[in-house]
């Protein structure tokens, strides 16, 4: 009965079309409050962050697997995970199994201003989630100056253009995440341009 539908990403618009709706669909990407963003903080090199609910869709396990591989190449690497959820214990056990528990911090739920402060200290933001409509947190990470890695063919591909303003990887491909991070570490000037 609607005259118009607004979708927050092209992916969601396509899903609606596949459902058979004949109602006109307009894509208007989500916005976010830039007031608390601080991109001028000194970053910890080799630092990785993910901010998400700790559930399967967010693929925090894939981030941990990619981080474990990065840690073998750069022993000083660190990972910070912000968020709560049903998989916390499972993810902590994965860190133990992969031998990175000493380098991974689980900070739990934080306020938005605390999240943005943490983001501004990190070099990489990763969220390889699937079935993601859009994900404002990617935008916050990019605005904070993080090198941002998301999953291709998901909602964020409306904004992230691979090797232009961030990186897109296939779903469930920790090796591609590692390749993107190593490329950035080996091409610092180009990586800075991407982050900027």
PDB file of N, CA, C and O in Angstrom, residues 25 27 34 41 65 71 82 90 100-101 138 142 146 151 153-154 160 175 178-179 195:
ATOM      1  N   UNK A  25      11.311   2.049  -5.544  1.00  0.00           N
ATOM      2  CA  UNK A  25      12.283   1.968  -4.445  1.00  0.00           C
ATOM      3  C   UNK A  25      13.379   2.993  -4.681  1.00  0.00           C
ATOM      4  O   UNK A  25      13.952   3.072  -5.768  1.00  0.00           O
ATOM      5  N   UNK A  27      17.081   4.393  -3.026  1.00  0.00           N
ATOM      6  CA  UNK A  27      18.155   4.085  -2.076  1.00  0.00           C
ATOM      7  C   UNK A  27      18.653   5.388  -1.454  1.00  0.00           C
ATOM      8  O   UNK A  27      19.059   6.301  -2.164  1.00  0.00           O
ATOM      9  N   UNK A  34      28.691  12.777  13.094  1.00  0.00           N
ATOM     10  CA  UNK A  34      30.144  12.941  12.991  1.00  0.00           C
ATOM     11  C   UNK A  34      30.730  13.731  14.162  1.00  0.00           C
ATOM     12  O   UNK A  34      31.939  13.861  14.296  1.00  0.00           O
ATOM     13  N   UNK A  41      43.975  11.481  16.256  1.00  0.00           N
ATOM     14  CA  UNK A  41      44.706  10.782  17.310  1.00  0.00           C
ATOM     15  C   UNK A  41      45.847   9.977  16.704  1.00  0.00           C
ATOM     16  O   UNK A  41      45.742   9.458  15.607  1.00  0.00           O
ATOM     17  N   UNK A  65      40.661 -15.142  12.921  1.00  0.00           N
ATOM     18  CA  UNK A  65      41.516 -16.009  12.095  1.00  0.00           C
ATOM     19  C   UNK A  65      42.485 -15.177  11.263  1.00  0.00           C
ATOM     20  O   UNK A  65      43.672 -15.516  11.145  1.00  0.00           O
ATOM     21  N   UNK A  71      49.429 -11.854  12.934  1.00  0.00           N
ATOM     22  CA  UNK A  71      50.303 -11.889  14.117  1.00  0.00           C
ATOM     23  C   UNK A  71      51.563 -12.713  13.850  1.00  0.00           C
ATOM     24  O   UNK A  71      52.632 -12.419  14.380  1.00  0.00           O
ATOM     25  N   UNK A  82      35.052  -4.869  20.223  1.00  0.00           N
ATOM     26  CA  UNK A  82      34.062  -4.151  21.030  1.00  0.00           C
ATOM     27  C   UNK A  82      32.688  -4.709  20.703  1.00  0.00           C
ATOM     28  O   UNK A  82      32.313  -4.814  19.536  1.00  0.00           O
ATOM     29  N   UNK A  90      32.859 -18.514  22.955  1.00  0.00           N
ATOM     30  CA  UNK A  90      33.375 -19.268  21.802  1.00  0.00           C
ATOM     31  C   UNK A  90      34.525 -18.513  21.131  1.00  0.00           C
ATOM     32  O   UNK A  90      35.542 -19.109  20.745  1.00  0.00           O
ATOM     33  N   UNK A 100      46.570 -16.471  20.312  1.00  0.00           N
ATOM     34  CA  UNK A 100      46.653 -15.011  20.253  1.00  0.00           C
ATOM     35  C   UNK A 100      45.948 -14.337  21.431  1.00  0.00           C
ATOM     36  O   UNK A 100      45.773 -13.116  21.430  1.00  0.00           O
ATOM     37  N   UNK A 101      45.571 -15.123  22.427  1.00  0.00           N
ATOM     38  CA  UNK A 101      44.771 -14.593  23.526  1.00  0.00           C
ATOM     39  C   UNK A 101      45.432 -13.395  24.214  1.00  0.00           C
ATOM     40  O   UNK A 101      44.750 -12.462  24.649  1.00  0.00           O
ATOM     41  N   UNK A 138      30.845   0.965   9.644  1.00  0.00           N
ATOM     42  CA  UNK A 138      31.880   1.114   8.607  1.00  0.00           C
ATOM     43  C   UNK A 138      32.147   2.592   8.339  1.00  0.00           C
ATOM     44  O   UNK A 138      33.298   3.013   8.191  1.00  0.00           O
ATOM     45  N   UNK A 142      35.616   4.670   8.800  1.00  0.00           N
ATOM     46  CA  UNK A 142      36.245   5.426   7.711  1.00  0.00           C
ATOM     47  C   UNK A 142      36.439   6.881   8.121  1.00  0.00           C
ATOM     48  O   UNK A 142      37.509   7.462   7.883  1.00  0.00           O
ATOM     49  N   UNK A 146      40.376   4.962   9.903  1.00  0.00           N
ATOM     50  CA  UNK A 146      40.810   3.562   9.854  1.00  0.00           C
ATOM     51  C   UNK A 146      40.842   3.067   8.412  1.00  0.00           C
ATOM     52  O   UNK A 146      40.004   3.461   7.599  1.00  0.00           O
ATOM     53  N   UNK A 151      32.880  -6.751   3.515  1.00  0.00           N
ATOM     54  CA  UNK A 151      32.594  -7.886   2.642  1.00  0.00           C
ATOM     55  C   UNK A 151      31.954  -7.398   1.349  1.00  0.00           C
ATOM     56  O   UNK A 151      31.026  -6.596   1.368  1.00  0.00           O
ATOM     57  N   UNK A 153      29.743  -7.362  -2.089  1.00  0.00           N
ATOM     58  CA  UNK A 153      28.359  -7.741  -2.401  1.00  0.00           C
ATOM     59  C   UNK A 153      27.430  -7.589  -1.205  1.00  0.00           C
ATOM     60  O   UNK A 153      26.342  -8.150  -1.186  1.00  0.00           O
ATOM     61  N   UNK A 154      27.863  -6.841  -0.193  1.00  0.00           N
ATOM     62  CA  UNK A 154      27.001  -6.518   0.940  1.00  0.00           C
ATOM     63  C   UNK A 154      26.666  -5.031   0.853  1.00  0.00           C
ATOM     64  O   UNK A 154      27.152  -4.320  -0.025  1.00  0.00           O
ATOM     65  N   UNK A 160      32.162   1.623   0.034  1.00  0.00           N
ATOM     66  CA  UNK A 160      33.576   1.229  -0.090  1.00  0.00           C
ATOM     67  C   UNK A 160      33.838   0.762  -1.516  1.00  0.00           C
ATOM     68  O   UNK A 160      33.149  -0.117  -2.037  1.00  0.00           O
ATOM     69  N   UNK A 175      42.119 -15.095   4.523  1.00  0.00           N
ATOM     70  CA  UNK A 175      43.356 -14.885   3.766  1.00  0.00           C
ATOM     71  C   UNK A 175      43.319 -13.578   2.975  1.00  0.00           C
ATOM     72  O   UNK A 175      44.335 -12.886   2.852  1.00  0.00           O
ATOM     73  N   UNK A 178      43.982 -10.694   5.353  1.00  0.00           N
ATOM     74  CA  UNK A 178      45.419 -10.601   5.640  1.00  0.00           C
ATOM     75  C   UNK A 178      46.144  -9.959   4.464  1.00  0.00           C
ATOM     76  O   UNK A 178      46.994  -9.070   4.656  1.00  0.00           O
ATOM     77  N   UNK A 179      45.820 -10.368   3.254  1.00  0.00           N
ATOM     78  CA  UNK A 179      46.456  -9.788   2.067  1.00  0.00           C
ATOM     79  C   UNK A 179      46.242  -8.283   2.007  1.00  0.00           C
ATOM     80  O   UNK A 179      47.168  -7.527   1.695  1.00  0.00           O
ATOM     81  N   UNK A 195      43.047   5.686   3.409  1.00  0.00           N
ATOM     82  CA  UNK A 195      42.425   6.030   4.697  1.00  0.00           C
ATOM     83  C   UNK A 195      41.896   7.457   4.682  1.00  0.00           C
ATOM     84  O   UNK A 195      40.808   7.740   5.202  1.00  0.00           O
TER      85      UNK A 195
END
